[in-house]
Coordinates of C-alpha atoms in Angstrom, one line a residue:
Chain A
M142 CA -30.3 -18.1 10.8
R143 CA -27.8 -16.6 13.3
Y144 CA -25.5 -19.7 14.0
W145 CA -24.5 -22.6 11.9
D146 CA -23.9 -24.7 14.9
E147 CA -25.2 -23.1 17.9
H148 CA -24.4 -26.0 20.2
I149 CA -20.7 -25.4 19.6
E150 CA -20.7 -21.9 18.9
C151 CA -22.4 -20.9 22.2
M152 CA -21.3 -23.7 24.3
D153 CA -20.4 -22.9 28.0
R154 CA -16.6 -22.7 28.4
S155 CA -16.0 -25.5 30.8
T156 CA -17.8 -28.1 28.4
L157 CA -15.9 -26.5 25.4
Q158 CA -12.6 -27.1 27.5
E159 CA -13.4 -30.7 28.2
I160 CA -13.9 -31.3 24.4
Q161 CA -10.6 -29.3 23.8
F162 CA -8.7 -31.4 26.3
K163 CA -10.0 -34.6 25.0
R164 CA -9.1 -33.7 21.4
L165 CA -5.7 -32.4 22.4
V166 CA -4.7 -35.7 24.1
E167 CA -5.8 -37.6 20.9
T168 CA -3.9 -35.2 18.7
V169 CA -0.6 -35.5 20.8
K170 CA -0.9 -39.2 20.8
R171 CA -1.6 -39.3 17.2
V172 CA 1.5 -37.2 16.2
Y173 CA 3.8 -39.0 18.7
T174 CA 3.0 -42.3 17.1
S175 CA 2.6 -41.4 13.4
V176 CA 5.2 -38.5 12.9
P177 CA 8.7 -39.3 13.7
Y178 CA 9.7 -35.7 13.7
Y179 CA 7.2 -34.9 16.3
R180 CA 8.2 -37.8 18.4
K181 CA 11.9 -36.8 18.3
K182 CA 11.2 -33.3 19.3
M183 CA 8.9 -34.4 22.3
Q184 CA 11.6 -37.0 23.2
E185 CA 14.2 -34.2 23.2
R186 CA 12.0 -32.3 25.6
G187 CA 11.6 -35.4 27.8
I188 CA 7.7 -35.5 27.1
I189 CA 5.4 -38.3 26.5
P190 CA 1.7 -38.1 25.5
E191 CA 0.7 -39.0 29.2
D192 CA 2.2 -35.9 30.4
I193 CA -0.7 -34.0 28.9
K194 CA -2.9 -34.0 32.0
S195 CA -4.8 -30.8 31.4
L196 CA -5.2 -28.1 28.7
D197 CA -2.6 -26.1 30.8
D198 CA 0.1 -28.7 29.9
L199 CA -0.2 -27.5 26.3
K200 CA 2.6 -25.2 27.2
K201 CA 4.9 -28.3 27.8
L202 CA 4.7 -29.1 24.1
P203 CA 7.4 -27.8 21.8
F204 CA 6.6 -25.1 19.1
T205 CA 6.3 -25.9 15.2
T206 CA 7.4 -23.3 12.8
K207 CA 7.3 -22.6 9.1
Q208 CA 10.9 -23.8 9.1
D209 CA 9.9 -27.3 10.5
L210 CA 7.5 -27.5 7.6
R211 CA 10.3 -26.6 5.2
E212 CA 12.7 -29.1 6.7
N213 CA 10.0 -31.8 6.1
Y214 CA 9.1 -30.8 2.6
P215 CA 6.8 -32.0 1.1
Y216 CA 5.1 -34.8 3.3
G217 CA 7.3 -35.2 6.4
L218 CA 4.9 -33.9 8.8
F219 CA 1.7 -35.7 7.4
A220 CA 0.3 -38.0 10.2
V221 CA -1.7 -40.3 7.8
P222 CA -0.5 -42.5 4.9
L223 CA -0.7 -40.6 1.7
S224 CA -3.4 -42.7 0.4
E225 CA -5.6 -41.0 3.0
I226 CA -4.8 -37.6 1.6
V227 CA -7.6 -36.2 -0.8
R228 CA -6.3 -32.6 -1.2
I229 CA -3.0 -30.7 -1.2
H230 CA -2.8 -27.0 -0.9
A231 CA 0.6 -25.0 -0.7
S232 CA 1.6 -21.5 0.2
S233 CA 4.7 -19.7 -1.3
G234 CA 8.0 -20.4 0.7
T235 CA 11.0 -18.2 1.1
T236 CA 13.6 -20.6 -0.2
G237 CA 11.5 -21.5 -3.3
K238 CA 9.9 -24.3 -1.7
P239 CA 6.3 -23.8 -0.9
T240 CA 4.8 -24.9 2.5
V241 CA 2.7 -28.0 1.7
V242 CA -0.5 -28.9 3.4
G243 CA -2.5 -31.9 3.1
Y244 CA -6.2 -32.9 3.9
T245 CA -8.0 -36.1 4.4
K246 CA -11.7 -36.3 3.7
H247 CA -12.4 -35.6 7.3
D248 CA -10.3 -32.6 7.2
I249 CA -12.2 -31.1 4.3
G250 CA -15.3 -31.9 6.4
I251 CA -14.0 -29.8 9.2
W252 CA -12.9 -27.0 6.8
S253 CA -16.4 -27.0 5.2
E254 CA -17.8 -26.9 8.8
V255 CA -15.7 -23.8 9.9
M256 CA -16.4 -22.0 6.9
A257 CA -20.0 -22.7 7.0
R258 CA -19.9 -21.1 10.4
T259 CA -18.0 -18.1 8.9
L260 CA -20.5 -17.6 6.2
V261 CA -23.5 -18.0 8.4
A262 CA -22.1 -15.3 10.8
A263 CA -21.8 -13.1 7.9
G264 CA -25.5 -13.5 7.1
A265 CA -25.4 -16.2 4.5
D266 CA -27.7 -19.0 4.2
K267 CA -29.1 -21.5 1.7
H268 CA -30.7 -18.9 -0.1
S269 CA -27.6 -16.8 -0.8
F270 CA -25.6 -16.5 -4.0
V271 CA -22.0 -16.5 -3.0
Q272 CA -19.7 -15.3 -5.5
I273 CA -16.2 -16.5 -4.8
A274 CA -13.6 -14.2 -6.2
Y275 CA -10.6 -15.6 -4.2
G276 CA -8.2 -17.4 -6.3
Y277 CA -8.8 -21.1 -6.8
G278 CA -5.9 -23.5 -6.9
L279 CA -3.1 -24.3 -4.5
F280 CA -4.0 -21.1 -2.6
T281 CA -6.6 -22.1 0.0
G282 CA -8.8 -19.2 -0.4
G283 CA -11.2 -20.1 -3.4
L284 CA -11.8 -23.8 -2.4
G285 CA -12.2 -23.1 1.3
V286 CA -14.9 -20.6 0.7
H287 CA -16.3 -22.8 -1.9
Y288 CA -16.7 -25.8 0.3
G289 CA -18.3 -23.9 3.2
A290 CA -20.8 -22.2 0.9
E291 CA -21.9 -25.7 -0.5
R292 CA -22.1 -26.9 3.1
I293 CA -24.8 -24.3 4.0
G294 CA -26.6 -25.0 0.6
A295 CA -26.0 -21.6 -0.8
S296 CA -25.7 -21.2 -4.6
V297 CA -22.0 -20.9 -5.5
I298 CA -20.6 -18.8 -8.2
P299 CA -16.9 -20.0 -8.4
I300 CA -15.6 -17.2 -10.6
S301 CA -12.2 -17.2 -8.9
S302 CA -10.1 -13.8 -9.1
G303 CA -9.6 -11.6 -12.0
N304 CA -11.8 -10.6 -14.9
T305 CA -13.2 -7.7 -13.0
R306 CA -15.8 -6.3 -15.6
R307 CA -17.1 -9.8 -15.9
Q308 CA -17.4 -10.3 -12.3
I309 CA -19.6 -7.3 -11.9
Q310 CA -21.7 -8.1 -14.9
L311 CA -22.4 -11.7 -13.4
M312 CA -23.0 -10.1 -9.9
V313 CA -25.7 -8.1 -11.5
D314 CA -27.1 -10.9 -13.7
F315 CA -27.0 -13.8 -11.3
G316 CA -28.2 -11.6 -8.1
T317 CA -25.1 -12.3 -6.2
T318 CA -25.9 -11.6 -2.4
V319 CA -22.5 -12.7 -0.7
L320 CA -19.2 -11.7 -2.1
A321 CA -15.9 -13.3 -1.0
C322 CA -12.6 -11.9 -2.0
T323 CA -9.7 -9.8 -0.6
P324 CA -10.7 -6.4 0.7
S325 CA -8.5 -4.7 -1.8
Y326 CA -10.2 -6.5 -4.5
A327 CA -13.6 -5.5 -3.2
L328 CA -12.7 -1.9 -3.4
Y329 CA -11.3 -2.3 -6.8
L330 CA -14.6 -3.8 -7.9
A331 CA -16.5 -0.8 -6.6
E332 CA -14.4 1.4 -8.6
T333 CA -14.8 -0.6 -11.7
M334 CA -18.4 -0.6 -11.2
E335 CA -18.4 3.2 -11.1
E336 CA -16.4 3.2 -14.4
M337 CA -19.0 0.9 -15.9
G338 CA -21.8 3.2 -14.8
I339 CA -23.3 0.3 -12.6
D340 CA -24.9 1.7 -9.5
K341 CA -25.0 -0.3 -6.1
S342 CA -28.6 -0.3 -6.3
Q343 CA -28.5 -2.6 -9.2
L344 CA -26.8 -5.2 -6.9
K345 CA -28.5 -7.6 -4.6
L346 CA -25.3 -7.8 -2.5
K347 CA -25.9 -8.0 1.3
S348 CA -22.5 -8.9 2.8
G349 CA -18.9 -9.7 2.0
V350 CA -16.3 -11.9 3.6
F351 CA -12.9 -10.4 3.2
G352 CA -9.5 -11.7 4.2
A353 CA -6.0 -12.8 3.1
E354 CA -4.6 -9.4 3.8
P355 CA -4.5 -6.7 6.4
W356 CA -7.3 -4.0 6.3
S357 CA -8.4 -1.2 8.5
E358 CA -11.7 -0.1 9.8
N359 CA -11.6 2.9 7.4
M360 CA -11.4 0.4 4.5
R361 CA -14.3 -1.5 5.9
K362 CA -16.3 1.6 5.9
E363 CA -15.5 2.4 2.4
I364 CA -16.4 -1.1 1.3
E365 CA -19.5 -1.0 3.1
L366 CA -20.5 2.4 1.6
K367 CA -19.5 1.8 -1.9
L368 CA -21.1 -1.7 -2.3
N369 CA -23.9 -1.0 0.4
I370 CA -23.1 -4.3 2.2
K371 CA -21.9 -5.4 5.5
A372 CA -18.1 -6.3 5.3
Y373 CA -17.0 -9.1 7.6
D374 CA -13.3 -9.8 8.5
I375 CA -12.2 -13.5 8.2
Y376 CA -8.8 -15.1 9.3
G377 CA -7.0 -18.2 8.3
L378 CA -3.7 -19.6 7.2
S379 CA -3.1 -22.7 5.2
E380 CA -1.1 -24.3 7.7
I381 CA -3.8 -24.4 10.2
I382 CA -6.6 -25.1 7.4
G383 CA -7.1 -22.1 5.4
P384 CA -9.9 -19.5 5.6
G385 CA -12.3 -20.2 8.6
V386 CA -9.6 -20.4 11.4
S387 CA -11.7 -17.3 12.8
F388 CA -14.6 -15.1 11.8
E389 CA -16.4 -12.0 12.6
C390 CA -20.1 -11.8 13.8
E391 CA -22.5 -9.1 13.2
Y392 CA -21.0 -7.0 16.1
Q393 CA -17.7 -7.0 14.4
C394 CA -15.8 -6.8 17.7
G395 CA -13.0 -9.3 17.0
M396 CA -12.9 -12.7 15.2
H397 CA -14.3 -15.7 16.9
I398 CA -11.8 -18.6 16.7
N399 CA -13.1 -22.0 16.0
E400 CA -11.5 -23.4 19.0
D401 CA -13.1 -26.6 19.2
H402 CA -10.7 -27.5 16.1
F403 CA -7.9 -24.9 16.7
L404 CA -6.6 -24.3 20.1
P405 CA -5.1 -20.7 20.3
E406 CA -2.5 -19.3 22.5
I407 CA -0.8 -15.9 22.7
I408 CA 3.1 -16.0 23.5
N409 CA 5.8 -13.7 24.1
P410 CA 7.7 -14.1 20.7
E411 CA 11.2 -13.7 22.3
T412 CA 10.9 -15.9 25.3
G413 CA 8.0 -18.2 24.3
E414 CA 6.2 -17.7 27.5
V415 CA 2.4 -17.9 27.3
L416 CA 0.7 -14.4 27.9
G417 CA -2.6 -13.8 29.5
E418 CA -5.9 -12.5 28.1
G419 CA -5.7 -9.1 26.5
E420 CA -2.0 -9.0 26.2
Y421 CA -0.4 -8.7 22.8
G422 CA 2.0 -11.2 21.5
E423 CA 2.4 -14.0 18.8
L424 CA -0.6 -16.1 18.0
V425 CA 0.0 -19.8 18.1
F426 CA -2.3 -22.6 17.2
T427 CA -2.7 -26.2 17.9
T428 CA -5.1 -28.1 15.6
I429 CA -6.9 -30.7 17.7
T430 CA -9.2 -32.4 15.0
K431 CA -6.9 -32.3 11.9
E432 CA -5.8 -35.8 10.6
G433 CA -3.7 -35.1 7.6
L434 CA -1.3 -32.3 8.9
P435 CA -1.8 -31.8 12.6
L436 CA 0.2 -29.1 14.1
I437 CA 1.3 -28.7 17.6
R438 CA 1.9 -25.2 18.8
Y439 CA 2.3 -23.6 15.2
R440 CA 3.8 -20.1 15.5
T441 CA 1.7 -18.0 13.1
R442 CA 4.1 -15.0 13.4
D443 CA 0.9 -12.8 13.6
I444 CA 0.6 -10.5 16.5
T445 CA -2.6 -10.1 18.3
T446 CA -4.6 -10.5 21.6
L447 CA -7.6 -12.8 22.8
H448 CA -10.7 -11.7 24.4
Y449 CA -12.5 -14.5 26.4
D450 CA -15.6 -12.4 27.5
R451 CA -18.9 -13.5 26.1
C452 CA -20.0 -11.8 22.9
K453 CA -23.1 -9.9 22.5
C454 CA -23.9 -12.3 19.5
G455 CA -24.0 -15.0 22.1
R456 CA -21.2 -17.0 20.9
T457 CA -18.6 -18.1 23.7
L458 CA -15.9 -18.8 21.2
V459 CA -12.9 -16.7 22.0
R460 CA -12.3 -13.6 20.0
M461 CA -8.9 -12.5 18.3
E462 CA -8.4 -9.0 17.5
K463 CA -7.3 -7.9 14.0
V464 CA -3.5 -8.8 13.4
I465 CA -1.5 -5.6 14.2
G466 CA 1.8 -6.8 12.8
R467 CA 4.2 -9.7 12.3
T468 CA 7.1 -11.0 14.3
D469 CA 9.1 -11.4 11.2
D470 CA 9.4 -9.2 8.2
M471 CA 6.9 -10.8 5.9
I472 CA 4.6 -8.7 4.1
I473 CA 1.5 -9.5 2.2
I474 CA 1.1 -8.3 -1.3
R475 CA -2.2 -8.9 -3.0
G476 CA -2.7 -12.0 -0.9
V477 CA 0.9 -13.2 -1.6
N478 CA 3.3 -13.6 1.3
V479 CA 6.6 -12.0 0.3
F480 CA 9.8 -12.0 2.5
P481 CA 12.6 -9.6 1.8
S482 CA 14.9 -12.5 1.9
Q483 CA 13.3 -13.9 -1.1
I484 CA 14.4 -10.7 -3.0
E485 CA 17.8 -11.1 -1.4
S486 CA 18.4 -14.5 -2.6
V487 CA 17.4 -13.6 -6.1
L488 CA 19.9 -10.8 -6.1
L489 CA 22.6 -12.7 -4.8
E490 CA 22.1 -15.7 -7.3
M491 CA 22.3 -13.2 -10.1
G492 CA 25.9 -12.8 -8.9
E493 CA 26.2 -9.2 -10.3
V494 CA 24.4 -7.4 -7.7
E495 CA 25.3 -6.5 -4.0
P496 CA 22.2 -7.1 -2.2
H497 CA 21.4 -3.5 -1.2
Y498 CA 17.9 -3.3 -1.8
Q499 CA 14.6 -1.9 -0.4
L500 CA 11.0 -2.9 -1.1
I501 CA 8.5 -0.2 -1.3
V502 CA 4.9 -1.3 -1.0
D503 CA 2.0 1.0 -1.9
R504 CA -1.6 0.7 -2.8
V505 CA -2.6 2.5 -6.1
N506 CA -6.1 2.3 -7.2
N507 CA -6.7 -0.3 -4.1
L508 CA -4.2 -2.7 -5.6
D509 CA -0.9 -3.4 -3.8
V510 CA 2.2 -2.5 -5.8
L511 CA 5.6 -3.5 -5.1
E512 CA 8.6 -1.4 -6.1
V513 CA 12.3 -3.0 -5.5
L514 CA 14.9 -0.5 -5.3
V515 CA 18.4 -2.0 -6.1
E516 CA 21.6 -0.1 -5.4
V517 CA 23.8 -0.1 -8.5
S518 CA 27.3 -1.4 -7.6
E519 CA 30.4 -0.6 -9.7
R520 CA 30.5 -4.1 -10.9
M521 CA 27.0 -3.9 -12.4
F522 CA 27.5 -0.5 -13.7
S523 CA 27.9 0.2 -17.4
D524 CA 28.3 3.4 -19.3
E525 CA 25.7 2.0 -21.7
V526 CA 21.9 2.7 -21.0
K527 CA 21.0 -0.4 -23.0
K528 CA 23.2 -2.7 -20.5
L529 CA 21.5 -1.1 -17.4
E530 CA 18.1 -1.5 -18.9
Q531 CA 18.8 -5.2 -19.7
L532 CA 20.0 -5.6 -16.1
E533 CA 16.8 -4.0 -14.6
K534 CA 14.8 -6.4 -16.8
K535 CA 16.8 -9.4 -15.8
I536 CA 16.2 -8.6 -12.1
T537 CA 12.6 -7.9 -12.6
K538 CA 12.0 -11.2 -14.3
A539 CA 14.0 -13.2 -11.8
I540 CA 12.0 -11.6 -8.9
E541 CA 8.6 -12.0 -10.6
E542 CA 9.4 -15.8 -11.2
T543 CA 10.3 -16.2 -7.5
L544 CA 7.4 -14.3 -5.9
G545 CA 4.8 -14.9 -8.6
I546 CA 3.8 -11.3 -8.5
S547 CA 4.6 -8.4 -10.9
V548 CA 7.2 -6.0 -9.6
K549 CA 8.8 -2.7 -10.5
V550 CA 12.6 -2.7 -10.3
R551 CA 14.4 0.7 -10.1
L552 CA 18.2 0.9 -10.0
V553 CA 19.3 3.6 -7.4
E554 CA 22.6 5.3 -6.5
P555 CA 24.8 3.4 -4.0
K556 CA 24.4 4.1 -0.2
T557 CA 21.1 5.9 -1.0
L558 CA 19.0 3.3 0.7
E559 CA 18.2 4.0 4.4
R560 CA 20.1 2.1 6.8
S561 CA 19.3 2.0 10.5
E562 CA 21.9 0.8 13.0
G563 CA 24.1 -0.4 10.2
K564 CA 21.3 -2.5 9.0
A565 CA 19.2 -1.6 6.1
K566 CA 15.6 -0.9 6.5
R567 CA 14.3 -3.4 3.9
V568 CA 10.7 -2.7 3.7
I569 CA 8.7 0.7 3.6
D570 CA 5.1 0.0 3.6
K571 CA 3.4 3.3 2.5
R572 CA -0.2 1.4 2.3
K573 CA -2.8 3.3 4.1
I574 CA -5.0 0.6 5.4
Chain B
M43 CA 45.1 6.8 -28.9
F44 CA 42.0 6.4 -26.5
V45 CA 40.7 9.0 -24.3
K46 CA 39.5 8.2 -20.7
Q47 CA 36.0 9.0 -20.2
I48 CA 34.4 9.0 -16.6
S49 CA 30.8 7.7 -16.4
V50 CA 28.7 8.3 -13.5
F51 CA 25.4 6.6 -12.6
L52 CA 22.8 9.2 -11.4
E53 CA 19.3 8.8 -10.2
N54 CA 16.8 11.2 -11.8
K55 CA 16.4 13.5 -9.0
S56 CA 17.2 17.2 -8.6
G57 CA 20.7 18.3 -7.4
R58 CA 22.7 15.3 -8.4
L59 CA 24.3 16.8 -11.5
A60 CA 25.2 20.0 -9.3
E61 CA 26.7 17.8 -6.9
V62 CA 29.0 16.0 -9.3
T63 CA 30.1 19.2 -11.0
G64 CA 30.6 20.7 -7.5
I65 CA 32.9 18.1 -6.5
L66 CA 34.9 18.3 -9.7
G67 CA 35.2 22.0 -9.3
K68 CA 36.4 21.9 -5.8
H69 CA 39.3 19.6 -6.9
D70 CA 40.1 21.9 -9.7
I71 CA 39.0 19.4 -12.3
D72 CA 38.1 20.9 -15.8
I73 CA 35.5 19.3 -17.8
S74 CA 36.1 19.6 -21.7
A75 CA 33.0 17.5 -22.8
L76 CA 29.9 15.9 -21.3
S77 CA 26.8 14.1 -22.2
I78 CA 23.9 12.7 -20.2
A79 CA 22.0 9.6 -21.3
D80 CA 18.7 9.1 -19.4
T81 CA 15.8 7.0 -18.8
T82 CA 12.8 7.6 -16.6
D83 CA 14.6 6.3 -13.6
F84 CA 18.3 6.9 -14.0
G85 CA 20.8 8.7 -16.1
I86 CA 24.5 8.1 -17.0
L87 CA 26.6 11.2 -17.0
R88 CA 29.6 10.8 -19.3
L89 CA 32.5 13.2 -18.8
I90 CA 35.8 14.0 -20.4
V91 CA 38.0 15.9 -18.0
N92 CA 41.6 17.1 -17.6
K93 CA 42.4 14.8 -14.7
P94 CA 40.4 11.5 -15.2
D95 CA 42.2 9.6 -12.5
L96 CA 41.7 12.1 -9.9
A97 CA 37.9 12.7 -10.9
L98 CA 37.4 8.9 -10.6
Q99 CA 39.0 8.9 -7.3
V100 CA 37.1 11.9 -5.7
L101 CA 33.8 10.8 -7.2
K102 CA 34.2 7.4 -5.7
E103 CA 35.1 8.8 -2.4
N104 CA 31.8 10.9 -2.5
G105 CA 29.8 7.6 -3.0
F106 CA 29.2 7.8 -6.6
T107 CA 29.2 4.6 -8.8
V108 CA 31.8 5.7 -11.4
S109 CA 33.6 3.9 -14.2
A110 CA 36.3 4.8 -16.7
T111 CA 35.8 3.8 -20.3
D112 CA 38.0 4.1 -23.4
V113 CA 36.5 6.3 -26.0
I114 CA 37.9 8.0 -29.3
A115 CA 38.1 11.7 -29.8
I116 CA 38.0 12.9 -33.4
A117 CA 38.1 16.2 -35.3
V118 CA 35.9 16.6 -38.3
E119 CA 35.4 19.4 -40.7
D120 CA 33.0 21.9 -39.4
K121 CA 30.7 22.1 -42.3
P122 CA 27.7 20.1 -43.7
G123 CA 28.5 16.5 -44.3
G124 CA 31.8 16.7 -42.2
L125 CA 30.5 14.2 -39.6
A126 CA 28.4 12.0 -42.1
K127 CA 31.8 11.3 -43.7
V128 CA 33.3 9.9 -40.8
L129 CA 30.1 7.9 -39.9
E130 CA 30.1 6.4 -43.3
I131 CA 33.6 5.1 -42.9
L132 CA 32.6 3.3 -39.8
Y133 CA 29.5 2.0 -41.3
R134 CA 31.3 0.5 -44.3
R135 CA 33.6 -1.4 -41.9
D136 CA 30.6 -2.6 -40.0
I137 CA 31.6 -0.9 -36.7
G138 CA 28.6 0.0 -34.6
I139 CA 28.4 3.1 -32.5
E140 CA 27.3 2.8 -28.9
Y141 CA 27.1 6.5 -28.4
M142 CA 28.6 9.7 -29.4
Y143 CA 28.4 13.4 -28.2
A144 CA 30.2 16.7 -29.1
F145 CA 32.5 18.8 -27.1
V146 CA 31.1 21.8 -25.2
G147 CA 31.5 25.2 -26.7
K148 CA 34.8 25.0 -28.5
V149 CA 35.2 27.5 -31.2
T150 CA 37.4 26.1 -33.9
D151 CA 37.1 25.3 -37.5
Q152 CA 36.8 21.7 -36.5
A153 CA 34.0 19.9 -34.7
L154 CA 35.2 17.8 -32.1
V155 CA 33.5 14.6 -31.3
I156 CA 33.5 11.6 -28.7
L157 CA 32.9 8.2 -30.1
K158 CA 32.2 5.0 -28.2
V159 CA 32.2 2.2 -30.6
E160 CA 32.0 -1.6 -30.6
K161 CA 35.4 -2.5 -32.0
A162 CA 37.7 0.2 -30.8
D163 CA 40.9 -0.8 -32.3
E164 CA 39.4 -1.5 -35.6
A165 CA 37.7 1.7 -35.6
I166 CA 41.2 3.6 -34.9
E167 CA 42.7 1.8 -37.7
V168 CA 40.1 2.5 -40.3
L169 CA 39.9 6.3 -39.1
R170 CA 43.6 6.6 -39.7
E171 CA 43.5 4.8 -43.0
N172 CA 40.9 7.4 -44.1
N173 CA 43.0 10.3 -42.4
V174 CA 40.3 11.4 -39.9
K175 CA 42.1 13.3 -37.3
I176 CA 42.0 11.6 -34.0
L177 CA 42.8 13.6 -30.9
P178 CA 45.4 12.4 -28.5
A179 CA 44.5 12.1 -24.9
E180 CA 46.8 14.6 -23.7
E181 CA 45.5 17.3 -26.1
V182 CA 41.8 16.6 -25.3
Y183 CA 42.4 16.7 -21.5
A184 CA 43.9 20.1 -22.0
L185 CA 41.1 21.6 -23.9

């Protein structure tokens, strides 16, 4: 089985564009009539749904940002009555409020479908045993892959993340053939296997779908070698649907976007101008089939480029390159989005710290570690070690509660953190990925 | 009765201590006692100097986080049990010691000790009652 839905995945582009146009028009009408916030934004621009006469008119529509989602927290942008919503997911937010996304039954169906395509492209079928080591819960990773694997009729092992030794034991005992987790966790599994004295030949693993964090070609090679599998990159964000927005095929030359559901654009992040094929800029998505939370021109902040030429796999779906950076200062640590501003607000709230700080991200034993350096101001300084240690603990606890991940806080001397052009350099990413 | 101690925040990296003492030396500031309390990440340098206000100022100017703290300097008999006697007095009055350290290389028949205690005024009172010799600040700075 090479494709899940050959009809769509290999459709000629003019037919695909007709479908996209029809769906776009429906979506614009839907948000105009059922989401006051969108109606207001469109009215401000003097646009009515009838102005969308071709796919090219997409660029007339206003952008949507994470800020819009926050301002409408939690359900303000939902386009259906809440009784139609069957699932809610959320991602962490910078202000302490998460970004909430809602799915109708139909949306869950689309999600299952695009994840089914993703898994089939990675070599899975109904005979596969798919071990899902993404976290289940509000995070979209676990359940997204789960529904896709169920859709193709595979045997799902919903183990969630953590419990590494047990993961490996079950992989051996249950004969797992497809692994789904973050790429760094895949490497950690490989290392733990070595420690346990389990050889890769004892596994039946054939492939893995890895996403939720950036990873390099070198990391791919290492995973493929250590686990004796083919490692596929997948991309998604909860605002659009979760995992399954785009996926790699066996040629591993960019990720095919499921563009019959998610319409991509690349824009200049400064001017908002739409860029051409092969140009690098910010990836923007318009969902054209979603009911619960349709998003118009949602700015992902991810920087990449698109390629429309036909792939060797036969798919005509556009390919996006690996994300090469962000337009904001967000960093992803163990799958969790972290913004320096979150740390800043924690330090400010504590009231005794001047927010001169720096985040140092590194990867130790294939796990991301975050160290937060905080400059000691006169106000917080004490001649007693005990008090400084208490302060360190207090900061650590407050940051961990905000981010939901463990951090190491280190107090440093004032004015020792690097400042460039008067502004502090907030993030030092030492991860070699 | 209190002696002004200068405390400096130092990261645990080489050369920092040399820098502090260098700055003090350049400004003709004499150190009569010092101690370092350290953890894995940072240390606190505590200094008794002849010109504490100047020391505070020049270290601040050089970007260090500095504070001044009142401590007590006492002289105890330089023989076994000398210090124990004093500590016993404080213990009986339930006065906890935050930290203490001795003076550097003073050859006298008395051992000179710096004390930082919880209840400073009460400590002075009880030490006086028990005839423990408390060194006046001027005398300490001049050492």
